[in-house]
CSV table of C-alpha atoms and ligand atoms in Angstrom, one decimal:
chain,number,residue,atom,x,y,z
A,258,MET,CA,-22.0,-77.9,22.7
A,259,ASP,CA,-22.4,-73.8,21.9
A,260,ASN,CA,-20.7,-72.8,19.6
A,261,ARG,CA,-21.6,-69.1,18.4
A,262,LYS,CA,-19.5,-66.7,18.9
A,263,PRO,CA,-20.1,-62.9,20.5
A,264,ILE,CA,-19.4,-60.4,17.9
A,265,ARG,CA,-16.6,-57.5,19.8
A,266,LEU,CA,-17.5,-53.2,19.4
A,267,GLY,CA,-14.9,-51.3,18.4
A,268,VAL,CA,-15.6,-47.7,18.9
A,269,ASN,CA,-13.5,-44.9,16.6
A,270,ILE,CA,-12.9,-41.6,19.0
A,271,ASP,CA,-12.0,-40.3,15.6
A,272,HIS,CA,-14.5,-37.2,15.3
A,273,VAL,CA,-14.4,-36.3,19.0
A,274,ALA,CA,-10.9,-35.3,17.0
A,275,THR,CA,-13.1,-33.7,14.7
A,276,VAL,CA,-14.2,-31.3,17.2
A,277,ARG,CA,-11.8,-30.6,18.7
A,278,ASN,CA,-9.5,-30.1,16.2
A,279,ALA,CA,-12.3,-26.9,15.3
A,280,ARG,CA,-10.9,-24.5,17.6
A,281,GLY,CA,-7.5,-26.3,17.7
A,282,GLY,CA,-7.2,-27.1,21.7
A,283,TYR,CA,-8.0,-29.8,23.9
A,284,HIS,CA,-12.0,-30.8,24.1
A,285,PRO,CA,-12.8,-32.9,23.4
A,286,ASP,CA,-10.4,-35.0,24.8
A,287,PRO,CA,-10.8,-38.1,22.1
A,288,ILE,CA,-8.8,-40.0,25.3
A,289,ARG,CA,-12.0,-38.6,27.3
A,290,ALA,CA,-14.0,-40.3,25.2
A,291,ALA,CA,-12.1,-43.8,24.2
A,292,ARG,CA,-12.0,-44.5,28.2
A,293,ALA,CA,-16.2,-43.1,28.1
A,294,ALA,CA,-17.2,-46.3,25.8
A,295,ILE,CA,-14.9,-48.5,27.2
A,296,ALA,CA,-16.6,-47.4,30.9
A,297,ALA,CA,-19.5,-48.4,29.2
A,298,GLY,CA,-18.6,-51.6,27.4
A,299,ALA,CA,-17.1,-50.8,24.4
A,300,HIS,CA,-14.0,-53.7,23.7
A,301,GLY,CA,-11.5,-51.8,21.9
A,302,ILE,CA,-10.8,-48.4,20.5
A,303,THR,CA,-10.2,-47.4,16.3
A,304,ALA,CA,-8.5,-44.6,15.4
A,305,HIS,CA,-7.1,-43.1,12.3
A,306,LEU,CA,-4.5,-40.9,11.7
A,307,ARG,CA,-4.7,-39.8,8.2
A,308,GLU,CA,-2.0,-38.4,6.5
A,309,ASP,CA,-2.8,-35.3,6.5
A,310,ARG,CA,-3.4,-35.6,10.6
A,311,ARG,CA,-7.2,-33.6,10.2
A,312,HIS,CA,-8.5,-35.3,13.3
A,313,ILE,CA,-6.1,-37.9,15.0
A,314,ILE,CA,-3.0,-36.7,15.5
A,315,ASP,CA,-0.3,-38.2,16.3
A,316,ILE,CA,0.2,-38.0,20.3
A,317,ASP,CA,-4.1,-39.4,20.0
A,318,VAL,CA,-2.5,-42.2,18.9
A,319,GLU,CA,0.2,-41.9,21.7
A,320,ARG,CA,-1.6,-41.6,24.5
A,321,LEU,CA,-4.3,-44.3,23.1
A,322,MET,CA,-1.3,-46.8,24.0
A,323,ARG,CA,0.2,-45.7,26.8
A,324,ASP,CA,-3.0,-44.6,28.5
A,325,ILE,CA,-6.1,-47.5,28.0
A,326,GLU,CA,-5.7,-50.4,28.3
A,327,ALA,CA,-7.8,-52.1,25.5
A,328,PRO,CA,-6.8,-52.6,22.7
A,329,LEU,CA,-6.5,-50.5,19.6
A,330,ASN,CA,-7.2,-50.9,15.9
A,331,LEU,CA,-4.5,-48.3,14.2
A,332,GLU,CA,-6.5,-47.4,10.5
A,333,MET,CA,-3.8,-46.1,8.4
A,334,ALA,CA,-3.0,-46.3,5.0
A,335,ALA,CA,-0.2,-47.9,3.8
A,336,THR,CA,2.6,-45.7,3.1
A,337,GLU,CA,6.1,-45.6,4.7
A,338,GLU,CA,5.1,-43.4,6.7
A,339,MET,CA,3.0,-44.6,8.4
A,340,VAL,CA,3.5,-48.5,8.1
A,341,GLY,CA,6.8,-46.6,10.9
A,342,ILE,CA,4.7,-44.8,13.4
A,343,ALA,CA,2.8,-48.7,13.5
A,344,GLY,CA,6.2,-50.4,14.3
A,345,GLY,CA,7.0,-47.1,16.4
A,346,LEU,CA,3.6,-47.7,18.7
A,347,ARG,CA,3.3,-51.6,17.9
A,348,PRO,CA,-0.6,-51.1,18.3
A,349,HIS,CA,-3.2,-54.8,19.3
A,350,ALA,CA,-4.7,-54.3,15.6
A,351,VAL,CA,-4.2,-52.4,12.3
A,352,CYS,CA,-6.6,-51.8,10.2
A,353,LEU,CA,-4.9,-51.1,6.1
A,354,VAL,CA,-7.2,-48.7,4.5
A,355,PRO,CA,-7.6,-46.4,1.8
A,356,GLU,CA,-7.4,-42.9,1.7
A,357,LYS,CA,-7.9,-39.6,-0.6
A,358,ARG,CA,-6.8,-36.2,0.0
A,359,GLU,CA,-10.3,-34.7,-1.5
A,360,GLU,CA,-12.6,-37.1,0.1
A,361,ARG,CA,-14.4,-36.3,3.4
A,362,THR,CA,-14.4,-40.5,4.4
A,363,THR,CA,-12.9,-43.8,3.6
A,364,GLU,CA,-15.0,-43.7,0.3
A,365,GLY,CA,-14.4,-47.8,-1.2
A,366,GLY,CA,-12.0,-50.7,0.1
A,367,LEU,CA,-8.7,-51.3,-1.0
A,368,ASP,CA,-7.6,-52.3,-3.7
A,369,VAL,CA,-5.7,-56.1,-2.1
A,370,ILE,CA,-5.3,-56.9,-6.2
A,371,GLY,CA,-3.8,-54.0,-7.4
A,372,GLY,CA,-2.5,-53.4,-4.8
A,373,GLY,CA,1.2,-54.8,-5.5
A,374,LYS,CA,4.9,-54.8,-4.0
A,375,ALA,CA,4.0,-52.1,-1.1
A,376,LEU,CA,0.8,-53.0,0.1
A,377,GLN,CA,2.2,-56.4,0.4
A,378,SER,CA,5.0,-55.4,1.7
A,379,ALA,CA,3.3,-53.6,4.9
A,380,VAL,CA,1.0,-56.9,5.2
A,381,ASP,CA,4.3,-58.3,5.9
A,382,VAL,CA,6.2,-56.2,8.5
A,383,LEU,CA,2.8,-54.5,10.0
A,384,SER,CA,2.2,-58.2,10.6
A,385,ARG,CA,5.1,-58.8,13.1
A,386,HIS,CA,4.0,-56.9,16.0
A,387,SER,CA,0.1,-56.8,14.7
A,388,ARG,CA,-3.5,-58.5,14.2
A,389,VAL,CA,-3.2,-56.8,10.5
A,390,SER,CA,-7.1,-56.4,8.4
A,391,LEU,CA,-7.6,-55.3,4.8
A,392,PHE,CA,-10.2,-52.9,4.8
A,393,ILE,CA,-12.5,-53.9,1.3
A,394,ALA,CA,-15.8,-54.5,-0.5
A,395,ALA,CA,-17.3,-57.4,-0.4
A,396,ASP,CA,-15.4,-59.2,-3.7
A,397,PRO,CA,-14.7,-62.4,-3.4
A,398,ALA,CA,-11.5,-61.6,-6.1
A,399,GLN,CA,-10.1,-59.5,-3.4
A,400,ILE,CA,-11.6,-61.4,-0.3
A,401,GLU,CA,-9.3,-64.1,-2.6
A,402,ALA,CA,-6.4,-61.8,-2.3
A,403,ALA,CA,-6.5,-60.5,1.0
A,404,ALA,CA,-6.4,-64.2,2.2
A,405,LYS,CA,-3.3,-64.6,0.1
A,406,SER,CA,-1.9,-61.7,1.7
A,407,GLY,CA,-2.2,-63.7,4.3
A,408,ALA,CA,-3.5,-60.7,6.9
A,409,ALA,CA,-5.3,-62.5,9.8
A,410,VAL,CA,-8.8,-60.1,9.1
A,411,ILE,CA,-10.5,-58.4,6.9
A,412,GLU,CA,-12.8,-55.4,7.6
A,413,LEU,CA,-16.3,-55.5,5.0
A,414,HIS,CA,-16.8,-52.1,4.1
A,415,THR,CA,-20.3,-51.5,4.6
A,416,GLY,CA,-20.9,-48.0,3.4
A,417,THR,CA,-22.7,-49.3,0.1
A,418,TRP,CA,-25.7,-50.8,2.1
A,419,CYS,CA,-26.2,-48.1,4.4
A,420,GLU,CA,-26.5,-45.6,2.5
A,421,ALA,CA,-29.6,-48.3,1.2
A,422,VAL,CA,-30.9,-48.9,3.9
A,423,SER,CA,-30.5,-45.1,4.9
A,424,ALA,CA,-32.0,-44.0,1.0
A,425,THR,CA,-35.0,-46.7,1.8
A,426,ASP,CA,-33.7,-48.4,-1.3
A,427,GLU,CA,-34.9,-52.0,-0.1
A,428,GLU,CA,-34.1,-53.9,-3.2
A,429,GLU,CA,-30.4,-52.1,-2.8
A,430,SER,CA,-30.0,-53.1,1.1
A,431,LEU,CA,-31.8,-56.4,0.7
A,432,ALA,CA,-28.7,-56.7,-2.3
A,433,GLU,CA,-25.7,-55.8,-0.5
A,434,LEU,CA,-27.0,-56.7,2.6
A,435,ARG,CA,-26.7,-60.5,0.0
A,436,ARG,CA,-23.3,-60.1,-1.1
A,437,LEU,CA,-21.8,-58.7,2.4
A,438,ALA,CA,-22.9,-62.3,3.7
A,439,GLU,CA,-21.6,-64.5,1.5
A,440,GLY,CA,-17.9,-62.1,1.3
A,441,ALA,CA,-18.3,-63.5,5.2
A,442,ARG,CA,-19.0,-66.8,4.5
A,443,TYR,CA,-16.2,-67.1,2.0
A,444,ALA,CA,-13.8,-65.1,3.9
A,445,VAL,CA,-14.0,-67.1,6.6
A,446,SER,CA,-13.9,-70.4,4.8
A,447,LEU,CA,-10.9,-68.5,2.9
A,448,GLY,CA,-9.4,-69.1,7.6
A,449,LEU,CA,-10.0,-65.0,7.7
A,450,GLU,CA,-11.3,-63.3,11.1
A,451,VAL,CA,-14.5,-61.0,9.8
A,452,HIS,CA,-14.8,-57.3,10.8
A,453,ALA,CA,-17.6,-54.9,9.3
A,454,GLY,CA,-18.4,-51.6,9.6
A,455,HIS,CA,-18.7,-47.5,7.8
A,456,GLY,CA,-22.0,-46.1,7.8
A,457,LEU,CA,-23.7,-48.2,10.7
A,458,ASP,CA,-26.5,-47.1,12.8
A,459,TYR,CA,-28.3,-48.8,15.4
A,460,GLY,CA,-30.6,-50.7,13.0
A,461,THR,CA,-28.0,-51.5,10.8
A,462,ALA,CA,-25.4,-52.2,13.3
A,463,GLU,CA,-28.3,-55.1,14.5
A,464,LEU,CA,-29.2,-56.5,11.2
A,465,ILE,CA,-25.5,-57.3,10.9
A,466,SER,CA,-25.3,-58.6,13.9
A,467,ALA,CA,-26.7,-61.6,12.8
A,468,LEU,CA,-24.3,-62.6,10.8
A,469,PRO,CA,-22.2,-65.3,12.4
A,470,GLU,CA,-19.6,-65.0,11.0
A,471,ILE,CA,-18.6,-61.2,12.3
A,472,ALA,CA,-16.7,-61.2,15.5
A,473,GLU,CA,-16.7,-56.7,16.1
A,474,LEU,CA,-17.6,-54.0,14.4
A,475,ASN,CA,-16.2,-50.6,14.0
A,476,ILE,CA,-18.5,-47.7,13.8
A,477,GLY,CA,-17.5,-43.7,15.2
A,478,HIS,CA,-19.5,-41.4,13.6
A,479,TYR,CA,-23.4,-42.8,14.5
A,480,LEU,CA,-22.0,-42.4,18.0
A,481,VAL,CA,-20.3,-39.0,18.3
A,482,GLY,CA,-23.6,-38.0,17.2
A,483,GLU,CA,-26.0,-39.8,19.4
A,484,ALA,CA,-23.7,-38.6,22.3
A,485,VAL,CA,-24.4,-34.8,21.4
A,486,PHE,CA,-28.0,-36.4,22.6
A,487,CYS,CA,-28.0,-39.3,24.6
A,488,GLY,CA,-24.7,-38.7,26.2
A,489,LEU,CA,-21.3,-41.5,24.8
A,490,ASP,CA,-21.8,-43.8,28.1
A,491,ALA,CA,-25.9,-44.3,26.7
A,492,ALA,CA,-25.0,-45.0,23.1
A,493,VAL,CA,-22.1,-47.3,23.5
A,494,LYS,CA,-24.7,-49.0,25.7
A,495,ASN,CA,-27.5,-48.5,22.9
A,496,MET,CA,-25.3,-49.9,20.0
A,497,LEU,CA,-24.3,-52.6,21.9
A,498,ALA,CA,-28.0,-53.8,23.1
A,499,ALA,CA,-28.5,-53.4,19.3
A,500,MET,CA,-26.1,-55.7,18.9
A,501,ALA,CA,-27.0,-58.4,20.9
A,502,ARG,CA,-30.5,-58.4,19.6
A,503,GLY,CA,-28.7,-58.8,16.5
A,504,ARG,CA,-27.3,-61.3,17.7
A,505,ALA,CA,-29.7,-63.0,19.7
A,506,ARG,CA,-31.7,-63.6,16.7
A,507,LEU,CA,-28.5,-66.2,15.7
A,508,GLY,CA,-30.0,-67.5,19.7
A,509,ALA,CA,-26.1,-66.6,20.3
A,510,PRO,CA,-25.1,-64.4,23.3
A,511,ALA,CA,-23.3,-61.0,22.2
B,879,LIG,N1,-14.0,-49.0,9.5
B,879,LIG,C1,-12.9,-48.4,9.1
B,879,LIG,C2,-12.6,-49.3,8.3
B,879,LIG,C3,-13.4,-46.8,8.7
B,879,LIG,O1,-12.1,-46.5,7.7
B,879,LIG,C4,-14.4,-46.4,9.2
B,879,LIG,C5,-14.8,-44.7,8.9
B,879,LIG,O2,-13.2,-44.5,9.2
B,879,LIG,C6,-14.3,-47.1,9.9
B,879,LIG,C7,-15.0,-48.7,10.6
B,879,LIG,C8,-16.6,-46.0,10.9
B,879,LIG,O3,-17.3,-45.3,10.1
B,879,LIG,P1,-18.6,-44.8,11.1
B,879,LIG,O4,-17.7,-43.6,11.3
B,879,LIG,O5,-19.6,-44.2,9.5
B,879,LIG,O6,-18.9,-45.4,11.8
């Protein structure tokens, strides 16, 4: 029996909107980027609607829901405003992330243990219409709390690992990758589906795709940066090929 699992790629288009917003007009259009990413083989689209609307804005999410058939993973903070927006749109998936106004990007994982009633209520309400994912560090206590919350998915924060890799800190890279691998294994043992994302490039995406528990990667900044040099179509195809090489280390199809 072939029990090898495929791995999906969600393309995060936030930074197409960042470039568009730099001039306040319509170009480049993140929905056009979403269409190109799907045509290149991506399995889904991810977009983060932040409280300050610094990149993706409400109309982008509405158009993604209306014009793109591929599944949308809406990243958002667990606030009343965002839960209301997601309730109106009912995207395929919602990924709850921590959000600080002053941060450049999502800097840390969600504190599920300290999230209290507000987070639990967001998970309960959103789960009625969307697959809910919690973006957390590979910390066993946070993973347990995520499983207890009833969320279907966790997305492991790969940012610290990717930073260690790019700083060529081998010891730290290995320790972080081991933490991610153990976290992924523990999460699956608790019945969670496991995704990963943040800071991934071709090299780190290939390495993490070799972990059999990872079902999906969500990647944005690097792909949009690469698209400047080779186009989004080639960047997405290169990323899928890197993931396939990682999966092949398991002898699994990508
Ligand atoms: N996953 C989550 C939950 C994120 O918040 C982000 C950043 O928006 C990503 C994945 C993608 O990270 P990057 O843009 O570094 O690939």
